[in-house]
GROMACS .gro file of C-alpha atoms in nm:
model
  311
    1UNK     CA    1   6.717  -0.336   2.400
    2UNK     CA    2   7.026  -0.124   2.383
    3UNK     CA    3   7.133   0.052   2.720
    4UNK     CA    4   7.024   0.421   2.723
    5UNK     CA    5   6.760   0.378   2.447
    6UNK     CA    6   6.422   0.537   2.545
    7UNK     CA    7   6.111   0.311   2.548
    8UNK     CA    8   5.848   0.374   2.294
    9UNK     CA    9   5.551   0.572   2.430
   10UNK     CA   10   5.225   0.383   2.447
   11UNK     CA   11   4.956   0.552   2.239
   12UNK     CA   12   4.678   0.623   2.480
   13UNK     CA   13   4.451   0.771   2.219
   14UNK     CA   14   4.080   0.670   2.272
   15UNK     CA   15   4.144   0.573   2.642
   16UNK     CA   16   3.860   0.675   2.859
   17UNK     CA   17   3.629   0.756   2.570
   18UNK     CA   18   3.273   0.810   2.694
   19UNK     CA   19   3.033   0.533   2.583
   20UNK     CA   20   2.699   0.694   2.478
   21UNK     CA   21   2.376   0.506   2.424
   22UNK     CA   22   2.250   0.593   2.069
   23UNK     CA   23   1.893   0.498   2.164
   24UNK     CA   24   1.894   0.766   2.431
   25UNK     CA   25   1.884   1.018   2.155
   26UNK     CA   26   1.581   0.873   1.981
   27UNK     CA   27   1.210   0.916   2.018
   28UNK     CA   28   0.919   0.708   1.889
   29UNK     CA   29   0.649   0.801   1.650
   30UNK     CA   30   0.325   0.617   1.559
   31UNK     CA   31   0.266   0.571   1.181
   32UNK     CA   32  -0.100   0.622   1.065
   33UNK     CA   33  -0.252   0.477   0.753
   34UNK     CA   34  -0.512   0.665   0.544
   35UNK     CA   35  -0.883   0.603   0.621
   36UNK     CA   36  -0.924   0.370   0.318
   37UNK     CA   37  -0.804   0.092   0.547
   38UNK     CA   38  -0.970  -0.053   0.860
   39UNK     CA   39  -0.655  -0.072   1.073
   40UNK     CA   40  -0.510   0.287   1.094
   41UNK     CA   41  -0.208   0.213   1.316
   42UNK     CA   42   0.055   0.054   1.097
   43UNK     CA   43   0.366   0.056   1.313
   44UNK     CA   44   0.607   0.269   1.513
   45UNK     CA   45   0.921   0.430   1.389
   46UNK     CA   46   1.235   0.576   1.539
   47UNK     CA   47   1.394   0.910   1.478
   48UNK     CA   48   1.665   1.124   1.636
   49UNK     CA   49   1.528   1.401   1.868
   50UNK     CA   50   1.532   1.755   1.749
   51UNK     CA   51   1.888   1.908   1.809
   52UNK     CA   52   1.999   2.241   1.675
   53UNK     CA   53   1.899   2.297   1.314
   54UNK     CA   54   1.808   1.945   1.267
   55UNK     CA   55   1.438   1.890   1.319
   56UNK     CA   56   1.291   1.544   1.382
   57UNK     CA   57   0.979   1.593   1.163
   58UNK     CA   58   1.200   1.675   0.862
   59UNK     CA   59   1.374   1.330   0.906
   60UNK     CA   60   1.048   1.154   0.910
   61UNK     CA   61   0.879   1.321   0.605
   62UNK     CA   62   0.933   1.106   0.294
   63UNK     CA   63   0.986   0.785   0.477
   64UNK     CA   64   0.828   0.478   0.303
   65UNK     CA   65   0.664   0.188   0.506
   66UNK     CA   66   0.547  -0.141   0.361
   67UNK     CA   67   0.251  -0.314   0.524
   68UNK     CA   68   0.054  -0.620   0.441
   69UNK     CA   69  -0.299  -0.548   0.299
   70UNK     CA   70  -0.437  -0.838   0.505
   71UNK     CA   71  -0.333  -0.668   0.814
   72UNK     CA   72  -0.464  -0.317   0.724
   73UNK     CA   73  -0.798  -0.452   0.613
   74UNK     CA   74  -0.808  -0.742   0.878
   75UNK     CA   75  -0.876  -0.985   0.596
   76UNK     CA   76  -0.648  -1.286   0.556
   77UNK     CA   77  -0.761  -1.340   0.192
   78UNK     CA   78  -0.585  -1.016   0.100
   79UNK     CA   79  -0.245  -1.134   0.272
   80UNK     CA   80  -0.070  -1.178  -0.061
   81UNK     CA   81  -0.065  -0.806  -0.143
   82UNK     CA   82   0.180  -0.555   0.001
   83UNK     CA   83   0.106  -0.187   0.030
   84UNK     CA   84   0.349   0.096   0.045
   85UNK     CA   85   0.273   0.417   0.243
   86UNK     CA   86   0.481   0.734   0.242
   87UNK     CA   87   0.480   0.982   0.538
   88UNK     CA   88   0.342   1.327   0.423
   89UNK     CA   89   0.309   1.510   0.756
   90UNK     CA   90   0.378   1.470   1.123
   91UNK     CA   91   0.116   1.572   1.378
   92UNK     CA   92   0.209   1.526   1.753
   93UNK     CA   93   0.339   1.177   1.779
   94UNK     CA   94   0.170   1.049   1.462
   95UNK     CA   95   0.317   1.027   1.102
   96UNK     CA   96   0.032   1.094   0.846
   97UNK     CA   97   0.084   0.862   0.539
   98UNK     CA   98  -0.068   0.830   0.177
   99UNK     CA   99  -0.072   0.551  -0.067
  100UNK     CA  100   0.273   0.520  -0.232
  101UNK     CA  101   0.272   0.179  -0.414
  102UNK     CA  102   0.153  -0.184  -0.433
  103UNK     CA  103   0.279  -0.528  -0.516
  104UNK     CA  104   0.195  -0.900  -0.452
  105UNK     CA  105   0.392  -1.144  -0.259
  106UNK     CA  106   0.637  -1.368  -0.433
  107UNK     CA  107   0.471  -1.682  -0.309
  108UNK     CA  108   0.129  -1.579  -0.458
  109UNK     CA  109   0.308  -1.513  -0.795
  110UNK     CA  110   0.484  -1.843  -0.788
  111UNK     CA  111   0.163  -2.031  -0.703
  112UNK     CA  112   0.002  -1.901  -1.019
  113UNK     CA  113   0.280  -2.008  -1.258
  114UNK     CA  114   0.206  -2.362  -1.387
  115UNK     CA  115   0.321  -2.588  -1.679
  116UNK     CA  116   0.133  -2.591  -2.007
  117UNK     CA  117   0.027  -2.240  -1.992
  118UNK     CA  118   0.153  -1.917  -2.138
  119UNK     CA  119   0.237  -1.617  -1.902
  120UNK     CA  120   0.134  -1.286  -2.046
  121UNK     CA  121   0.258  -0.957  -1.889
  122UNK     CA  122   0.207  -0.590  -1.951
  123UNK     CA  123   0.299  -0.287  -1.750
  124UNK     CA  124   0.191   0.075  -1.774
  125UNK     CA  125   0.273   0.390  -1.602
  126UNK     CA  126  -0.022   0.594  -1.504
  127UNK     CA  127  -0.091   0.915  -1.317
  128UNK     CA  128  -0.416   0.946  -1.108
  129UNK     CA  129  -0.657   1.240  -1.127
  130UNK     CA  130  -0.492   1.408  -0.821
  131UNK     CA  131  -0.149   1.385  -0.972
  132UNK     CA  132   0.025   1.075  -0.813
  133UNK     CA  133   0.275   0.881  -1.034
  134UNK     CA  134   0.192   0.485  -0.903
  135UNK     CA  135   0.444   0.055  -0.613
  136UNK     CA  136   0.147  -0.046  -0.195
  137UNK     CA  137   0.400   0.152   0.006
  138UNK     CA  138   0.330   0.422   0.254
  139UNK     CA  139   0.564   0.728   0.274
  140UNK     CA  140   0.573   0.987   0.554
  141UNK     CA  141   0.450   1.321   0.437
  142UNK     CA  142   0.400   1.502   0.751
  143UNK     CA  143   0.471   1.484   1.124
  144UNK     CA  144   0.220   1.589   1.389
  145UNK     CA  145   0.362   1.557   1.739
  146UNK     CA  146   0.496   1.210   1.759
  147UNK     CA  147   0.268   1.077   1.468
  148UNK     CA  148   0.377   1.028   1.118
  149UNK     CA  149   0.115   1.122   0.848
  150UNK     CA  150   0.148   0.876   0.545
  151UNK     CA  151   0.012   0.850   0.199
  152UNK     CA  152  -0.001   0.566  -0.049
  153UNK     CA  153   0.335   0.513  -0.219
  154UNK     CA  154   0.319   0.184  -0.397
  155UNK     CA  155   0.190  -0.177  -0.403
  156UNK     CA  156   0.313  -0.528  -0.451
  157UNK     CA  157   0.226  -0.880  -0.396
  158UNK     CA  158   0.424  -1.131  -0.187
  159UNK     CA  159   0.667  -1.375  -0.339
  160UNK     CA  160   0.493  -1.677  -0.211
  161UNK     CA  161   0.154  -1.565  -0.381
  162UNK     CA  162   0.339  -1.497  -0.710
  163UNK     CA  163   0.510  -1.846  -0.695
  164UNK     CA  164   0.193  -2.024  -0.616
  165UNK     CA  165   0.027  -1.884  -0.930
  166UNK     CA  166   0.304  -1.980  -1.174
  167UNK     CA  167   0.242  -2.337  -1.315
  168UNK     CA  168   0.335  -2.542  -1.618
  169UNK     CA  169   0.157  -2.578  -1.945
  170UNK     CA  170   0.008  -2.208  -1.927
  171UNK     CA  171   0.100  -1.876  -2.073
  172UNK     CA  172   0.199  -1.598  -1.841
  173UNK     CA  173   0.078  -1.254  -1.975
  174UNK     CA  174   0.220  -0.926  -1.822
  175UNK     CA  175   0.162  -0.555  -1.919
  176UNK     CA  176   0.272  -0.234  -1.776
  177UNK     CA  177   0.173   0.138  -1.851
  178UNK     CA  178   0.243   0.470  -1.711
  179UNK     CA  179  -0.071   0.676  -1.628
  180UNK     CA  180  -0.145   1.002  -1.465
  181UNK     CA  181  -0.431   1.023  -1.213
  182UNK     CA  182  -0.683   1.322  -1.204
  183UNK     CA  183  -0.496   1.476  -0.907
  184UNK     CA  184  -0.146   1.463  -1.066
  185UNK     CA  185   0.004   1.136  -0.938
  186UNK     CA  186   0.207   0.961  -1.215
  187UNK     CA  187   0.213   0.576  -1.164
  188UNK     CA  188   0.353   0.275  -1.345
  189UNK     CA  189   0.100  -0.007  -1.308
  190UNK     CA  190   0.189  -0.382  -1.369
  191UNK     CA  191  -0.074  -0.634  -1.453
  192UNK     CA  192  -0.047  -1.012  -1.478
  193UNK     CA  193  -0.268  -1.300  -1.601
  194UNK     CA  194  -0.245  -1.673  -1.686
  195UNK     CA  195  -0.425  -1.855  -1.952
  196UNK     CA  196  -0.649  -2.151  -1.859
  197UNK     CA  197  -0.820  -2.444  -2.017
  198UNK     CA  198  -1.134  -2.389  -2.213
  199UNK     CA  199  -1.449  -2.581  -2.124
  200UNK     CA  200  -1.445  -2.947  -2.211
  201UNK     CA  201  -1.074  -2.921  -2.324
  202UNK     CA  202  -0.886  -3.255  -2.326
  203UNK     CA  203  -0.556  -3.107  -2.445
  204UNK     CA  204  -0.284  -3.101  -2.163
  205UNK     CA  205  -0.152  -2.746  -2.244
  206UNK     CA  206  -0.328  -2.413  -2.290
  207UNK     CA  207  -0.090  -2.202  -2.455
  208UNK     CA  208  -0.203  -1.876  -2.609
  209UNK     CA  209  -0.099  -1.765  -2.978
  210UNK     CA  210   0.128  -1.457  -3.012
  211UNK     CA  211  -0.159  -1.258  -3.171
  212UNK     CA  212  -0.385  -1.341  -2.870
  213UNK     CA  213  -0.120  -1.241  -2.628
  214UNK     CA  214  -0.076  -0.913  -2.811
  215UNK     CA  215  -0.445  -0.859  -2.808
  216UNK     CA  216  -0.480  -0.933  -2.441
  217UNK     CA  217  -0.183  -0.708  -2.351
  218UNK     CA  218  -0.339  -0.419  -2.555
  219UNK     CA  219  -0.673  -0.461  -2.366
  220UNK     CA  220  -0.495  -0.464  -2.034
  221UNK     CA  221  -0.323  -0.137  -2.122
  222UNK     CA  222  -0.662   0.016  -2.235
  223UNK     CA  223  -0.846  -0.077  -1.927
  224UNK     CA  224  -0.580   0.036  -1.682
  225UNK     CA  225  -0.536   0.368  -1.856
  226UNK     CA  226  -0.907   0.426  -1.851
  227UNK     CA  227  -0.958   0.330  -1.494
  228UNK     CA  228  -0.670   0.519  -1.349
  229UNK     CA  229  -0.683   0.830  -1.560
  230UNK     CA  230  -1.038   0.901  -1.439
  231UNK     CA  231  -0.973   0.841  -1.070
  232UNK     CA  232  -0.799   1.025  -0.793
  233UNK     CA  233  -0.546   0.855  -0.565
  234UNK     CA  234  -0.789   0.786  -0.281
  235UNK     CA  235  -1.060   0.617  -0.496
  236UNK     CA  236  -0.791   0.428  -0.688
  237UNK     CA  237  -0.654   0.275  -0.363
  238UNK     CA  238  -1.010   0.138  -0.298
  239UNK     CA  239  -1.014  -0.014  -0.652
  240UNK     CA  240  -0.680  -0.192  -0.592
  241UNK     CA  241  -0.795  -0.315  -0.269
  242UNK     CA  242  -1.125  -0.448  -0.413
  243UNK     CA  243  -0.940  -0.607  -0.722
  244UNK     CA  244  -1.196  -0.431  -0.935
  245UNK     CA  245  -0.947  -0.354  -1.224
  246UNK     CA  246  -0.823  -0.713  -1.233
  247UNK     CA  247  -1.184  -0.856  -1.238
  248UNK     CA  248  -1.273  -0.616  -1.536
  249UNK     CA  249  -0.968  -0.708  -1.726
  250UNK     CA  250  -1.032  -1.083  -1.682
  251UNK     CA  251  -1.395  -1.053  -1.786
  252UNK     CA  252  -1.318  -0.860  -2.115
  253UNK     CA  253  -0.994  -1.052  -2.205
  254UNK     CA  254  -1.167  -1.392  -2.163
  255UNK     CA  255  -1.336  -1.325  -2.505
  256UNK     CA  256  -0.998  -1.325  -2.668
  257UNK     CA  257  -0.872  -1.634  -2.479
  258UNK     CA  258  -0.972  -1.794  -2.137
  259UNK     CA  259  -0.748  -1.644  -1.856
  260UNK     CA  260  -0.743  -1.665  -1.475
  261UNK     CA  261  -0.557  -1.512  -1.181
  262UNK     CA  262  -0.574  -1.176  -1.336
  263UNK     CA  263  -0.457  -0.907  -1.104
  264UNK     CA  264  -0.272  -0.576  -1.055
  265UNK     CA  265   0.073  -0.721  -0.951
  266UNK     CA  266   0.254  -0.411  -0.869
  267UNK     CA  267   0.205  -0.028  -0.860
  268UNK     CA  268   0.512   0.203  -0.848
  269UNK     CA  269   0.481   0.578  -0.800
  270UNK     CA  270   0.696   0.773  -1.031
  271UNK     CA  271   0.618   1.127  -0.961
  272UNK     CA  272   0.396   1.291  -0.692
  273UNK     CA  273   0.263   1.652  -0.673
  274UNK     CA  274   0.325   1.875  -0.373
  275UNK     CA  275   0.056   1.776  -0.114
  276UNK     CA  276  -0.146   2.032   0.052
  277UNK     CA  277  -0.229   1.967   0.421
  278UNK     CA  278  -0.594   2.017   0.391
  279UNK     CA  279  -0.618   1.738   0.129
  280UNK     CA  280  -0.392   1.524   0.321
  281UNK     CA  281  -0.592   1.550   0.647
  282UNK     CA  282  -0.899   1.453   0.439
  283UNK     CA  283  -0.766   1.094   0.402
  284UNK     CA  284  -0.689   1.086   0.778
  285UNK     CA  285  -1.019   1.188   0.927
  286UNK     CA  286  -1.164   0.912   1.145
  287UNK     CA  287  -1.434   0.708   0.981
  288UNK     CA  288  -1.721   0.707   1.243
  289UNK     CA  289  -1.985   0.438   1.196
  290UNK     CA  290  -2.329   0.556   1.306
  291UNK     CA  291  -2.516   0.296   1.500
  292UNK     CA  292  -2.900   0.359   1.495
  293UNK     CA  293  -3.037   0.175   1.789
  294UNK     CA  294  -3.399   0.227   1.908
  295UNK     CA  295  -3.457   0.240   2.279
  296UNK     CA  296  -3.779   0.218   2.441
  297UNK     CA  297  -3.881   0.563   2.589
  298UNK     CA  298  -4.129   0.556   2.883
  299UNK     CA  299  -4.366   0.842   2.918
  300UNK     CA  300  -4.340   1.032   3.239
  301UNK     CA  301  -4.630   0.964   3.478
  302UNK     CA  302  -4.777   1.283   3.624
  303UNK     CA  303  -4.829   1.259   4.003
  304UNK     CA  304  -5.182   1.232   4.112
  305UNK     CA  305  -5.323   1.531   4.277
  306UNK     CA  306  -5.411   1.478   4.655
  307UNK     CA  307  -5.570   1.680   4.926
  308UNK     CA  308  -5.323   1.568   5.191
  309UNK     CA  309  -5.487   1.240   5.287
  310UNK     CA  310  -5.452   0.883   5.161
  311UNK     CA  311  -5.511   0.813   4.786
   0.00000   0.00000   0.00000
C-alpha cells in the first residue's frame, strides 16, 4: 500500500442487528370441521397476532385445509378419500369450516387401473341448492376467538387409491360436469369407472366400445346433475361420504356395460355465495346423542307411626 493512502473503511452495516424470533409473534387456532363428520377437530393452524390494522381473523378466513376422510369419520375404509375444508368464520380460538372439495388418493386410483380394461372418465361442474360451486377441502370462513370455522371446499382421492384401481385389459371411463346446488354453490364433479368382465366370460380383455363409453359417460353426467342440483351443500357432503352417487351410477350403467370401482373421484368448488353466519353455525352445532337408559326407581317407604315405644 502506498504511503499516506487512507485505508478503506469497513462496512459495518447490519452489525448488531437484533435477532427476533418470528414464532413469538404468532398464535395458534383450532380448525373445526362441520357436524357431518364424527371427528370435529381437524388440526391447528398458525397466524400472526393482531397488530395495528392487520387483524388475525382476517388472515385466517379463506384458508383451505385438506383432511383424510378416514380420520374425519374414524373409518379406515374411507382412507383413500381426501376432503377439503375452507375457514368461513373464527370464534374464539376455533376456525369454523365448510366443505370445499373432494378427491381420491393417487394410490387408490392406480390400484383400479388394470390391463385389458377400458378407462372411461367424465367430469361435470355442478352447483348445489345452497349455491356452492364444487374439490374434499376445508376453507376458513370465520374466526371465533382462537378457533377457525371452516366449510367444505373440495374433495379428492389419494394417489395410492387411484393407482391401485388402474389395471390392464380394462377401459377407464371418466366424466366431469359443472352443476349448481340449491343453495348456490357451483361445483365441478369428476366421476371415474372401470369396465369389468361379464359373467362366465373367458376372454382376457373387457374393453368397451366407443358407443358404450359415450352412453355411460352421458348417464354419469345425467345422474350427477340430478343428484347435485336437488341437494344443498350439507346433504351433498353426506352423499359423497356414503358413496351414494357412485353406487347409483354403477347400478344404472351396468345395463350398458358391466363396470366396477365407480366413484366420485374429485370435487372442485368453482364459486361460492356469501355465507350468512347463522347458516354457517348450523353446520357447527354439536351433535348430541341421547341415550335412553332406564334406571330402577325405588318407591319411598313411609315411616311407621309409633307412640314413643318399641315397634
